[in-house]
Every structure is written in structure tokens, then in C-alpha cells.
GROMACS .gro file of C-alpha atoms in nm:
model
  455
    1MET     CA    1  22.749   4.365  -8.284
    2LYS     CA    2  22.641   4.321  -7.873
    3LYS     CA    3  22.255   4.282  -8.028
    4ILE     CA    4  22.390   4.036  -8.283
    5TYR     CA    5  22.613   3.828  -8.027
    6ALA     CA    6  22.295   3.847  -7.776
    7LEU     CA    7  22.062   3.711  -8.070
    8LEU     CA    8  22.307   3.404  -8.150
    9MET     CA    9  22.315   3.329  -7.800
   10LEU     CA   10  21.915   3.271  -7.802
   11ALA     CA   11  21.925   3.057  -8.051
   12LEU     CA   12  22.170   2.834  -7.975
   13PRO     CA   13  21.997   2.679  -7.731
   14MET     CA   14  21.671   2.695  -7.986
   15LEU     CA   15  21.875   2.442  -8.240
   16GLY     CA   16  21.911   2.149  -8.039
   17PHE     CA   17  21.553   2.094  -8.042
   18ALA     CA   18  21.502   2.097  -8.453
   19GLN     CA   19  21.466   1.777  -8.580
   20THR     CA   20  21.643   1.696  -8.904
   21THR     CA   21  21.527   1.507  -9.159
   22HIS     CA   22  21.766   1.176  -9.296
   23VAL     CA   23  21.691   0.897  -9.592
   24VAL     CA   24  21.600   0.577  -9.487
   25THR     CA   25  21.653   0.323  -9.668
   26PHE     CA   26  21.398   0.039  -9.671
   27LYS     CA   27  21.501  -0.337  -9.822
   28VAL     CA   28  21.283  -0.640  -9.801
   29ASN     CA   29  21.374  -0.991  -9.897
   30THR     CA   30  20.986  -1.158 -10.061
   31ALA     CA   31  21.129  -1.482 -10.055
   32ASN     CA   32  20.794  -1.616  -9.864
   33ILE     CA   33  20.563  -1.466 -10.075
   34THR     CA   34  20.494  -1.365 -10.382
   35VAL     CA   35  20.453  -0.978 -10.492
   36GLY     CA   36  20.087  -0.928 -10.632
   37PRO     CA   37  20.046  -0.721 -10.931
   38ASN     CA   38  20.012  -0.345 -10.796
   39GLY     CA   39  20.343  -0.442 -10.611
   40LEU     CA   40  20.518  -0.417 -10.256
   41PHE     CA   41  20.521  -0.051 -10.059
   42ALA     CA   42  20.639   0.049  -9.720
   43GLY     CA   43  20.322   0.270  -9.519
   44GLY     CA   44  20.129   0.290  -9.225
   45GLY     CA   45  20.258   0.478  -8.894
   46VAL     CA   46  20.514   0.780  -8.953
   47VAL     CA   47  20.546   0.662  -9.348
   48GLY     CA   48  20.194   0.697  -9.462
   49LEU     CA   49  19.979   0.538  -9.637
   50ALA     CA   50  19.929   0.189  -9.756
   51ASN     CA   51  20.138   0.324 -10.066
   52ALA     CA   52  20.346   0.547  -9.917
   53VAL     CA   53  20.683   0.440 -10.073
   54GLN     CA   54  20.684   0.170 -10.356
   55LEU     CA   55  21.018  -0.076 -10.331
   56LEU     CA   56  21.158  -0.231 -10.689
   57ASP     CA   57  21.336  -0.520 -10.741
   58PRO     CA   58  21.551  -0.417 -11.044
   59ASP     CA   59  21.775  -0.683 -11.023
   60GLY     CA   60  21.558  -0.962 -10.969
   61ASN     CA   61  21.698  -1.103 -10.653
   62GLY     CA   62  21.394  -1.087 -10.469
   63VAL     CA   63  21.494  -0.805 -10.234
   64TYR     CA   64  21.249  -0.497 -10.291
   65GLU     CA   65  21.406  -0.133 -10.220
   66GLY     CA   66  21.281   0.243 -10.159
   67SER     CA   67  21.404   0.516  -9.968
   68THR     CA   68  21.179   0.819  -9.833
   69THR     CA   69  21.274   1.114  -9.597
   70LEU     CA   70  21.213   1.035  -9.206
   71THR     CA   71  21.258   1.268  -8.961
   72GLY     CA   72  21.509   0.969  -8.760
   73ASN     CA   73  21.483   1.103  -8.377
   74ALA     CA   74  21.112   1.051  -8.355
   75GLY     CA   75  21.066   0.648  -8.387
   76GLY     CA   76  20.698   0.552  -8.497
   77ASN     CA   77  20.583   0.210  -8.654
   78PHE     CA   78  20.513   0.113  -9.028
   79GLY     CA   79  20.425  -0.198  -9.201
   80PHE     CA   80  20.510  -0.400  -9.526
   81PHE     CA   81  20.214  -0.420  -9.804
   82ASN     CA   82  20.214  -0.684 -10.102
   83SER     CA   83  19.983  -0.489 -10.363
   84PRO     CA   84  19.749  -0.266 -10.192
   85ALA     CA   85  19.456  -0.190 -10.361
   86TRP     CA   86  19.449   0.205 -10.266
   87ASP     CA   87  19.623   0.378 -10.048
   88GLN     CA   88  19.429   0.252  -9.759
   89ASP     CA   89  19.394  -0.099  -9.820
   90TRP     CA   90  19.545  -0.243  -9.500
   91ASN     CA   91  19.423  -0.544  -9.525
   92THR     CA   92  19.760  -0.625  -9.758
   93LYS     CA   93  19.963  -0.579  -9.451
   94GLU     CA   94  20.226  -0.858  -9.350
   95ASN     CA   95  20.127  -1.017  -9.089
   96LEU     CA   96  20.359  -0.974  -8.737
   97ALA     CA   97  20.069  -1.095  -8.468
   98GLY     CA   98  20.226  -1.199  -8.167
   99LEU     CA   99  20.617  -1.093  -8.318
  100PRO     CA  100  20.804  -0.968  -8.079
  101CYS     CA  101  20.884  -0.724  -8.345
  102ALA     CA  102  20.564  -0.614  -8.379
  103ASP     CA  103  20.333  -0.324  -8.131
  104PRO     CA  104  20.023  -0.459  -8.043
  105ALA     CA  105  19.944  -0.133  -7.937
  106ASN     CA  106  19.937  -0.065  -8.300
  107TYR     CA  107  19.783  -0.277  -8.498
  108ASN     CA  108  20.111  -0.507  -8.488
  109ASP     CA  109  20.323  -0.234  -8.693
  110ARG     CA  110  20.683  -0.283  -8.738
  111ILE     CA  111  20.895  -0.036  -8.455
  112MET     CA  112  21.055   0.224  -8.652
  113PRO     CA  113  21.391   0.267  -8.469
  114THR     CA  114  21.513   0.645  -8.438
  115PHE     CA  115  21.828   0.775  -8.658
  116THR     CA  116  22.046   1.020  -8.664
  117GLN     CA  117  22.171   0.991  -9.043
  118ASP     CA  118  22.118   0.849  -9.326
  119THR     CA  119  21.997   0.504  -9.260
  120THR     CA  120  21.933   0.181  -9.448
  121LEU     CA  121  21.670  -0.093  -9.238
  122LEU     CA  122  21.755  -0.466  -9.371
  123PHE     CA  123  21.364  -0.725  -9.290
  124CYS     CA  124  21.232  -1.041  -9.465
  125PHE     CA  125  20.875  -0.925  -9.523
  126GLY     CA  126  20.592  -1.132  -9.232
  127SER     CA  127  20.973  -1.211  -8.992
  128CYS     CA  128  21.123  -1.026  -8.728
  129ALA     CA  129  21.464  -1.088  -8.926
  130ASN     CA  130  21.656  -0.754  -8.912
  131ASP     CA  131  21.875  -0.832  -9.258
  132THR     CA  132  21.743  -0.963  -9.583
  133VAL     CA  133  21.852  -1.345  -9.519
  134CYS     CA  134  21.467  -1.512  -9.470
  135PRO     CA  135  21.454  -1.814  -9.258
  136ALA     CA  136  21.338  -2.098  -9.351
  137ALA     CA  137  20.894  -2.155  -9.436
  138GLN     CA  138  20.715  -2.259  -9.174
  139ALA     CA  139  20.473  -2.550  -9.238
  140ASP     CA  140  20.127  -2.436  -9.341
  141TYR     CA  141  19.878  -2.607  -9.102
  142LEU     CA  142  19.523  -2.754  -9.243
  143LEU     CA  143  19.264  -2.464  -9.073
  144THR     CA  144  18.890  -2.564  -9.023
  145LEU     CA  145  18.647  -2.294  -8.935
  146LYS     CA  146  18.257  -2.413  -8.906
  147VAL     CA  147  17.983  -2.173  -8.746
  148ASN     CA  148  17.623  -2.173  -8.674
  149THR     CA  149  17.414  -1.924  -8.820
  150ALA     CA  150  17.117  -2.015  -8.614
  151ASN     CA  151  17.091  -1.678  -8.517
  152ILE     CA  152  17.142  -1.525  -8.831
  153THR     CA  153  16.997  -1.508  -9.234
  154VAL     CA  154  17.230  -1.529  -9.413
  155GLY     CA  155  17.213  -1.348  -9.720
  156PRO     CA  156  17.203  -1.378 -10.093
  157ASN     CA  157  17.628  -1.353 -10.142
  158GLY     CA  158  17.665  -1.634  -9.856
  159LEU     CA  159  17.868  -1.678  -9.540
  160TYR     CA  160  18.256  -1.603  -9.562
  161ALA     CA  161  18.596  -1.543  -9.300
  162GLY     CA  162  18.790  -1.308  -9.390
  163GLY     CA  163  19.010  -0.958  -9.246
  164GLY     CA  164  19.323  -0.964  -9.059
  165ILE     CA  165  19.581  -1.265  -9.145
  166LEU     CA  166  19.314  -1.424  -9.382
  167GLY     CA  167  19.302  -1.146  -9.668
  168ASN     CA  168  18.954  -0.976  -9.763
  169ALA     CA  169  18.605  -0.968  -9.705
  170ARG     CA  170  18.534  -1.272  -9.926
  171ALA     CA  171  18.894  -1.397  -9.844
  172LEU     CA  172  18.765  -1.767  -9.770
  173GLN     CA  173  18.418  -1.883  -9.880
  174LEU     CA  174  18.216  -2.102  -9.607
  175THR     CA  175  17.942  -2.368  -9.738
  176ASP     CA  176  17.635  -2.554  -9.554
  177ALA     CA  177  17.672  -2.881  -9.758
  178ASP     CA  178  17.402  -3.054  -9.519
  179GLY     CA  179  17.149  -2.800  -9.479
  180ASN     CA  180  17.225  -2.774  -9.085
  181GLY     CA  181  17.297  -2.454  -9.068
  182VAL     CA  182  17.675  -2.490  -9.002
  183TYR     CA  183  17.876  -2.326  -9.241
  184GLU     CA  184  18.251  -2.477  -9.349
  185ALA     CA  185  18.550  -2.388  -9.561
  186ASP     CA  186  18.910  -2.491  -9.481
  187THR     CA  187  19.220  -2.318  -9.596
  188LEU     CA  188  19.625  -2.342  -9.520
  189ILE     CA  189  19.819  -2.102  -9.337
  190THR     CA  190  20.114  -2.142  -9.122
  191GLY     CA  191  19.932  -2.105  -8.755
  192GLN     CA  192  20.223  -1.934  -8.621
  193GLY     CA  193  20.162  -1.622  -8.438
  194GLY     CA  194  19.804  -1.585  -8.407
  195GLY     CA  195  19.586  -1.307  -8.495
  196ASN     CA  196  19.308  -1.198  -8.654
  197PHE     CA  197  18.992  -1.276  -8.870
  198ILE     CA  198  18.610  -1.200  -8.850
  199PHE     CA  199  18.286  -1.390  -9.003
  200LEU     CA  200  18.110  -1.201  -9.290
  201ASN     CA  201  17.760  -1.205  -9.364
  202SER     CA  202  17.680  -1.186  -9.780
  203PRO     CA  203  17.927  -0.920  -9.839
  204ALA     CA  204  17.870  -0.756 -10.145
  205ASN     CA  205  18.277  -0.707 -10.294
  206ASP     CA  206  18.614  -0.781 -10.134
  207GLY     CA  207  18.580  -0.403  -9.945
  208ASP     CA  208  18.243  -0.454  -9.792
  209TRP     CA  209  18.298  -0.473  -9.401
  210GLY     CA  210  17.987  -0.338  -9.297
  211THR     CA  211  17.851  -0.697  -9.313
  212LYS     CA  212  18.052  -0.850  -9.050
  213GLU     CA  213  17.938  -1.028  -8.735
  214SER     CA  214  17.938  -0.775  -8.474
  215LEU     CA  215  18.180  -0.828  -8.155
  216GLY     CA  216  18.228  -0.531  -8.032
  217GLY     CA  217  18.241  -0.505  -7.603
  218LEU     CA  218  18.277  -0.947  -7.614
  219PRO     CA  219  18.582  -1.085  -7.468
  220CYS     CA  220  18.644  -1.283  -7.820
  221ALA     CA  221  18.689  -0.935  -7.951
  222ASP     CA  222  19.045  -0.743  -8.028
  223PRO     CA  223  18.983  -0.401  -7.972
  224ASN     CA  224  19.247  -0.277  -8.138
  225ASN     CA  225  19.183  -0.456  -8.438
  226TYR     CA  226  18.824  -0.343  -8.510
  227ASP     CA  227  18.710  -0.596  -8.249
  228ASP     CA  228  18.778  -0.844  -8.514
  229ARG     CA  229  18.798  -1.223  -8.352
  230ILE     CA  230  19.138  -1.319  -8.219
  231MET     CA  231  19.322  -1.611  -8.426
  232PRO     CA  232  19.480  -1.833  -8.204
  233SER     CA  233  19.833  -2.000  -8.257
  234PHE     CA  234  19.840  -2.320  -8.368
  235GLY     CA  235  20.128  -2.660  -8.488
  236GLN     CA  236  19.915  -2.882  -8.619
  237ASP     CA  237  19.593  -2.891  -8.851
  238THR     CA  238  19.294  -2.732  -8.625
  239THR     CA  239  18.934  -2.697  -8.629
  240LEU     CA  240  18.801  -2.411  -8.470
  241MET     CA  241  18.361  -2.374  -8.394
  242PHE     CA  242  18.222  -2.097  -8.362
  243CYS     CA  243  17.861  -1.936  -8.350
  244PHE     CA  244  17.790  -1.611  -8.536
  245GLY     CA  245  17.838  -1.334  -8.348
  246THR     CA  246  17.892  -1.527  -8.044
  247CYS     CA  247  18.191  -1.605  -7.773
  248ALA     CA  248  18.058  -1.984  -7.804
  249THR     CA  249  18.343  -2.178  -7.852
  250ASP     CA  250  18.151  -2.489  -8.021
  251THR     CA  251  17.894  -2.443  -8.276
  252VAL     CA  252  17.614  -2.528  -8.033
  253CYS     CA  253  17.468  -2.128  -8.064
  254PRO     CA  254  17.362  -1.969  -7.731
  255THR     CA  255  16.970  -1.904  -7.706
  256LEU     CA  256  16.918  -1.538  -7.770
  257LEU     CA  257  16.636  -1.312  -7.572
  258PRO     CA  258  16.372  -1.213  -7.800
  259PRO     CA  259  16.432  -0.873  -8.004
  260VAL     CA  260  16.306  -0.571  -7.875
  261ASN     CA  261  16.185  -0.234  -8.039
  262VAL     CA  262  16.437   0.043  -7.925
  263THR     CA  263  16.349   0.396  -8.035
  264PHE     CA  264  16.704   0.634  -8.075
  265GLN     CA  265  16.612   1.006  -8.089
  266SER     CA  266  16.873   1.264  -8.177
  267ASP     CA  267  16.862   1.664  -8.146
  268ARG     CA  268  17.042   1.775  -8.447
  269SER     CA  269  17.011   2.122  -8.444
  270ASN     CA  270  17.365   2.175  -8.294
  271SER     CA  271  17.544   1.952  -8.567
  272PRO     CA  272  17.706   2.011  -8.820
  273THR     CA  273  17.520   2.125  -9.138
  274PHE     CA  274  17.430   1.719  -9.338
  275THR     CA  275  17.205   1.553  -9.586
  276ASP     CA  276  17.118   1.244  -9.450
  277ALA     CA  277  17.105   1.174  -9.052
  278TYR     CA  278  17.236   0.798  -8.939
  279LEU     CA  279  17.254   0.574  -8.639
  280SER     CA  280  17.606   0.358  -8.627
  281GLY     CA  281  17.667   0.142  -8.344
  282THR     CA  282  17.737  -0.223  -8.288
  283PHE     CA  283  17.391  -0.342  -8.442
  284PRO     CA  284  17.385  -0.645  -8.694
  285ILE     CA  285  17.540  -0.433  -8.917
  286ALA     CA  286  17.820  -0.331  -8.740
  287TRP     CA  287  17.935   0.056  -8.764
  288ASN     CA  288  17.802   0.117  -9.103
  289GLY     CA  289  17.784   0.437  -9.208
  290THR     CA  290  17.399   0.434  -9.382
  291ALA     CA  291  17.276   0.148  -9.286
  292TYR     CA  292  17.023   0.289  -9.007
  293PRO     CA  293  16.864   0.622  -9.163
  294MET     CA  294  16.753   0.874  -8.903
  295THR     CA  295  16.397   1.083  -8.987
  296ASP     CA  296  16.237   1.417  -8.853
  297THR     CA  297  15.902   1.350  -9.019
  298ASP     CA  298  15.803   1.681  -8.831
  299GLY     CA  299  16.092   1.897  -8.888
  300ASP     CA  300  16.147   1.972  -8.511
  301GLY     CA  301  16.518   1.889  -8.554
  302VAL     CA  302  16.505   1.584  -8.362
  303TYR     CA  303  16.493   1.276  -8.608
  304THR     CA  304  16.454   0.912  -8.482
  305VAL     CA  305  16.494   0.543  -8.623
  306VAL     CA  306  16.325   0.228  -8.436
  307MET     CA  307  16.536  -0.026  -8.421
  308SER     CA  308  16.481  -0.460  -8.293
  309LEU     CA  309  16.772  -0.500  -8.080
  310THR     CA  310  16.865  -0.810  -7.886
  311PRO     CA  311  16.893  -0.719  -7.526
  312GLY     CA  312  17.263  -0.688  -7.432
  313ASP     CA  313  17.534  -0.410  -7.403
  314TYR     CA  314  17.576  -0.184  -7.759
  315ARG     CA  315  17.827   0.109  -7.833
  316TYR     CA  316  17.673   0.358  -8.098
  317LYS     CA  317  17.696   0.757  -8.247
  318PHE     CA  318  17.512   1.004  -8.410
  319THR     CA  319  17.661   1.029  -8.769
  320ALA     CA  320  17.531   1.195  -9.103
  321ASP     CA  321  17.624   1.155  -9.529
  322ASP     CA  322  17.828   0.758  -9.467
  323TRP     CA  323  18.022   0.885  -9.230
  324ALA     CA  324  18.132   1.232  -9.305
  325ILE     CA  325  17.976   1.392  -9.009
  326GLN     CA  326  18.005   1.213  -8.646
  327GLU     CA  327  18.005   1.269  -8.309
  328ASN     CA  328  18.315   1.350  -8.128
  329PHE     CA  329  18.336   1.318  -7.768
  330VAL     CA  330  18.617   1.490  -7.577
  331PRO     CA  331  18.594   1.418  -7.227
  332ALA     CA  332  18.768   1.636  -7.124
  333SER     CA  333  18.581   1.903  -7.151
  334MET     CA  334  18.169   1.740  -7.129
  335SER     CA  335  18.044   1.847  -6.778
  336ASP     CA  336  17.830   1.509  -6.815
  337THR     CA  337  17.992   1.172  -6.972
  338SER     CA  338  17.779   0.921  -6.803
  339CYS     CA  339  17.665   0.835  -7.153
  340ILE     CA  340  17.987   0.766  -7.291
  341ASN     CA  341  18.296   0.476  -7.299
  342THR     CA  342  18.641   0.508  -7.420
  343ASN     CA  343  18.760   0.138  -7.497
  344SER     CA  344  19.130   0.019  -7.487
  345ALA     CA  345  19.151   0.133  -7.851
  346GLY     CA  346  19.074   0.469  -7.776
  347ASN     CA  347  18.695   0.490  -7.951
  348THR     CA  348  18.467   0.712  -7.715
  349ASP     CA  349  18.131   0.613  -7.786
  350ARG     CA  350  17.785   0.657  -7.642
  351ILE     CA  351  17.736   0.321  -7.457
  352LEU     CA  352  17.347   0.150  -7.428
  353THR     CA  353  17.255  -0.203  -7.239
  354VAL     CA  354  16.944  -0.291  -7.393
  355GLY     CA  355  16.699  -0.493  -7.159
  356THR     CA  356  16.368  -0.744  -7.203
  357SER     CA  357  16.105  -0.460  -7.362
  358ASP     CA  358  16.017  -0.167  -7.570
  359THR     CA  359  16.208   0.127  -7.487
  360THR     CA  360  16.226   0.516  -7.604
  361LEU     CA  361  16.550   0.690  -7.549
  362MET     CA  362  16.535   1.037  -7.389
  363ILE     CA  363  16.632   1.295  -7.678
  364HIS     CA  364  17.003   1.316  -7.713
  365ALA     CA  365  17.151   1.633  -7.812
  366TRP     CA  366  17.479   1.655  -8.040
  367GLU     CA  367  17.782   1.511  -7.873
  368GLU     CA  368  17.603   1.587  -7.547
  369CYS     CA  369  17.522   1.326  -7.254
  370GLY     CA  370  17.200   1.525  -7.140
  371GLY     CA  371  16.875   1.544  -7.254
  372SER     CA  372  16.766   1.749  -7.559
  373ASN     CA  373  16.602   2.127  -7.472
  374ILE     CA  374  16.341   2.078  -7.751
  375GLY     CA  375  16.012   2.139  -7.626
  376VAL     CA  376  16.168   2.137  -7.267
  377GLU     CA  377  16.161   2.284  -6.942
  378GLU     CA  378  16.517   2.233  -6.796
  379VAL     CA  379  16.393   2.328  -6.419
  380ALA     CA  380  16.074   2.166  -6.369
  381THR     CA  381  15.850   2.366  -6.209
  382SER     CA  382  15.549   2.171  -6.244
  383PHE     CA  383  15.614   1.932  -6.033
  384THR     CA  384  15.840   1.788  -5.765
  385VAL     CA  385  16.065   1.531  -5.686
  386LYS     CA  386  16.124   1.443  -5.318
  387PRO     CA  387  16.362   1.285  -5.151
  388ASN     CA  388  16.707   1.384  -5.418
  389PRO     CA  389  16.944   1.182  -5.359
  390ALA     CA  390  16.661   0.901  -5.303
  391SER     CA  391  16.740   0.531  -5.215
  392ASP     CA  392  16.390   0.326  -5.194
  393VAL     CA  393  16.083   0.567  -5.282
  394LEU     CA  394  16.059   0.862  -5.513
  395PHE     CA  395  15.738   1.107  -5.420
  396ILE     CA  396  15.602   1.282  -5.715
  397GLU     CA  397  15.384   1.576  -5.675
  398ASN     CA  398  15.200   1.734  -5.988
  399THR     CA  399  15.138   2.081  -5.997
  400THR     CA  400  14.940   2.147  -6.281
  401GLY     CA  401  14.645   1.967  -6.229
  402THR     CA  402  14.576   1.755  -6.508
  403THR     CA  403  14.649   1.390  -6.573
  404SER     CA  404  15.062   1.336  -6.676
  405SER     CA  405  15.277   1.100  -6.717
  406VAL     CA  406  15.614   1.061  -6.528
  407ALA     CA  407  15.916   0.833  -6.662
  408VAL     CA  408  16.234   0.736  -6.539
  409TYR     CA  409  16.554   0.715  -6.766
  410ASN     CA  410  16.881   0.568  -6.697
  411VAL     CA  411  17.221   0.782  -6.787
  412THR     CA  412  17.234   0.573  -7.157
  413GLY     CA  413  16.893   0.757  -7.229
  414ALA     CA  414  16.697   0.404  -7.169
  415LYS     CA  415  16.313   0.418  -7.001
  416VAL     CA  416  16.327   0.244  -6.724
  417MET     CA  417  16.001   0.308  -6.532
  418GLU     CA  418  15.692   0.470  -6.625
  419GLU     CA  419  15.328   0.564  -6.500
  420ASN     CA  420  15.023   0.803  -6.516
  421PHE     CA  421  14.899   0.937  -6.241
  422GLU     CA  422  14.649   1.266  -6.127
  423ALA     CA  423  14.813   1.496  -5.803
  424ASN     CA  424  15.065   1.285  -5.712
  425THR     CA  425  15.214   0.879  -5.694
  426ARG     CA  426  15.471   0.746  -5.542
  427LEU     CA  427  15.793   0.467  -5.735
  428ASP     CA  428  15.949   0.247  -5.550
  429VAL     CA  429  16.288   0.250  -5.713
  430ALA     CA  430  16.498   0.001  -5.519
  431THR     CA  431  16.570  -0.204  -5.754
  432LEU     CA  432  16.702   0.060  -5.984
  433PRO     CA  433  17.081   0.025  -6.003
  434ARG     CA  434  17.254   0.366  -5.793
  435GLY     CA  435  17.351   0.663  -6.008
  436MET     CA  436  17.234   0.929  -6.177
  437TYR     CA  437  16.858   0.944  -6.329
  438ILE     CA  438  16.615   1.136  -6.585
  439VAL     CA  439  16.252   1.202  -6.429
  440ARG     CA  440  16.029   1.325  -6.697
  441LEU     CA  441  15.667   1.468  -6.671
  442GLN     CA  442  15.470   1.529  -6.947
  443ASN     CA  443  15.122   1.620  -7.042
  444GLU     CA  444  14.943   1.846  -7.283
  445ASP     CA  445  15.057   2.166  -7.140
  446THR     CA  446  15.376   2.071  -7.050
  447ASP     CA  447  15.725   1.894  -7.060
  448SER     CA  448  15.980   1.923  -6.801
  449VAL     CA  449  16.266   1.753  -6.637
  450ILE     CA  450  16.472   1.704  -6.293
  451ARG     CA  451  16.810   1.490  -6.265
  452ILE     CA  452  16.768   1.281  -5.950
  453SER     CA  453  17.030   1.051  -5.770
  454LEU     CA  454  16.999   0.691  -5.621
  455ASN     CA  455  17.237   0.654  -5.341
   0.00000   0.00000   0.00000
């Protein structure tokens, strides 16, 4: 009996940690929208996919409702979706951007309150009303979008604005009636609350997001919303002007530096098994899973692709099989994190600054900042580098007795210096940014590297 009593006493404190599910009923007024043919749903966040809970209006009064079970003391986020075509059709979500009931840290979803019993929550679609009485509809204003395409070639399917508050990838087609390269279109929106949108070049269908302009890392991009543009709030007819792929605030495109060839190299020997290798990133076709295939012509496990890129900053990953496989970086477990960056949206990617000359990046091992071990001695026995750390000058001594090439790479793998020499050479590194570099010596018989620091 004493044993049973003791077990009960041990169990009682644990009961306080148990989480209990309760029935939550959503009721939402749709007076300010027309519900689409696929119906109305609650979803996202703690509720689930875009079509997680279907809401119905059996009495035809415009108030849709539906129920599900949730752990009430967990809180979280959710949203309402008008006619989602599939379970991840997030573009059908109500737009709450800039409103006090939206969570800007979670795609402007609604904030789920905590509750300890069966609960009914009342809403109006697209507003912060806490009952099913919708506020008076806001007036629509004429929005004119103008975008200069001087730095791109518009594809055969045309130019569009879409995403965010505008809708799908082909929500609004822009045209160039006078042939001056500036495309434009008009639409009616409330103008209140702001939101997001993006321009897309020649999307093949309503969900072809791989054709959108690449703004990653630019100040006009919203890192919390797929690097889309930020739509300002306005209370009158408004014209907004842009240059495709830039943060210009008018239709005068900045002068672009000529593109250079950048060779990416990926050692896939330690990656999961795959069929086709790709490079994905903030390139002209942004974060596309199949646009930039990599090949291994000599079968050594190192896949390459040559990209024509405009000088500037890029984010990228090595991927495979249309995003079925991708690099996943865990900075806390990496000994070297110099080649990666985690943005405000929590995405950790490789980073690269492209200069004004052609470059071949070092061979990157899978999910590592360090170079690949293929054909490379990790400790350089064939040459010496001094001093290390260095300041203005590096002295390289070649002990192989043959003509060799020495190259210096920065932490992102970009080659910043190269020359051929016999016995020794002197490299002027005074103008290089301070930090870690990799010095690589190559000739017919050896390929070896050493890390050096510039202080």
C-alpha cells in the first residue's frame, strides 16, 4: 500500500505538466470578400496546412464556421484562407500586414490566444475585429505600378506583378505599350495596411515563383516574406515606380557592372544519395531547384557550374533533385562558419561577394566551409608561407623544384590573387580585407593548401 501511495505522490506533480486538448470553434464573417470556389479554411501555424480546417456557412448568413481540437495552452499562429487550390496555397491567406492583430515575425499570421476550455473565436476576414461584425469597408484606390526592364530580357510569357497582397504569380500583367522598356499596369486595392508583392519575368503558370526578381540581401526586400518587395500604405490613387531586380525608387535603372564568370565547385562525396546536382540561390532565377544544373564530367565527385553573375552579394546552397536534397547548416555544430550567414528569417545559406573579374571558387565540401579533401594535402609540405599571421606581405617558398601556381582564396571560396613562380615569390596582401584566407599551391605533382590570417 505504501508503494502505491508513493507512486501516486510521484505522479501528481507530473499531471501539472500534461497538456490537454480542447475544441476550438472558428467563426469568421466574409462580408468584405467573395468566397472562392474551393471554399474557406483556417490553417497555418498551430492549425496546420492552408486547408487544415474547412469552414462552412449552412445558413447562408456570410459567417463561416468550423471546429478542431488544439492544445489551448500552447498559443501560436494561424490564418484564414480564401479558396486555396492545395494544402500549401499560402497566397490565398488574408492580408493583415501592418495591423495590430498580425504577427510580423510569423508572416503576418494571426496570433492564437491561449485557452483552458472549449472555446469559440470570432473574427472578420482580413480585419482585427474580435467579433463577427465587420468594420465598414475601406475605399479602394487606383494603384499604378511601373517597372523598368532595362537590365533584363522579358520572356515570352510577359511581365507580371504578384505575390503577397496582389495574389498569385500572374496576378497582374504589365505591358509596354510605347516600347520604351517601362512596363506598367493598374489595379484597385485598399492601400491600407501595406503588405508584400514582387515582379516576375515570364511565369509559366500562377505558381511559377522561380521567375520572380531576386532581391535577397537588398534593403527593399522583406526577409520575413521570401525577400518580396514591401508595399507601402497609401490613402489615395498612387503610382509606384521601380527598376526590375533593384531598389531604385523610380524607373531609372542604375548602371550595372558587366557580368563575370564564376565557377562553382561542389564535392558531393559526403552528400546524401542523389540523381541530379544543382546550384540554387539569389541568382537571376531566384532559389530555383532546377535552373542551374551542376555536372561531374570526369567522375571525381566534384560537380561544377559556370555562372554569369553581375558583381554584388549573393546567397546560395548546393542542392539536388529539385530541392529533395539540400545543404542544411547547423552553425552551432560547425568548426568554421565563415562562409555562411543566417538572415532575419532564420535561413542559413552560403554567402558570396562577386567582384569584377572572372573567378573559380575553391571546391567546397558538402555542408562545410572548408575545402574538399579531394586531391589536396591538408597540411602543405610542398611550400612554406610566412609570416602567419601576416599584415602586408606574404613570402611563399616552393620546395617542389617545379614551376607552380599559388592562389589565395577568401572565406567564401572566391579567388582574390594568383600567380606562377619557380622557387619563391612575394605577394602584396596589404589591400585585402583582414580575416582568414586559404593559400593553395598547385603543379603537376602536388595540390596542397594552408590557412593563413591577415591581421
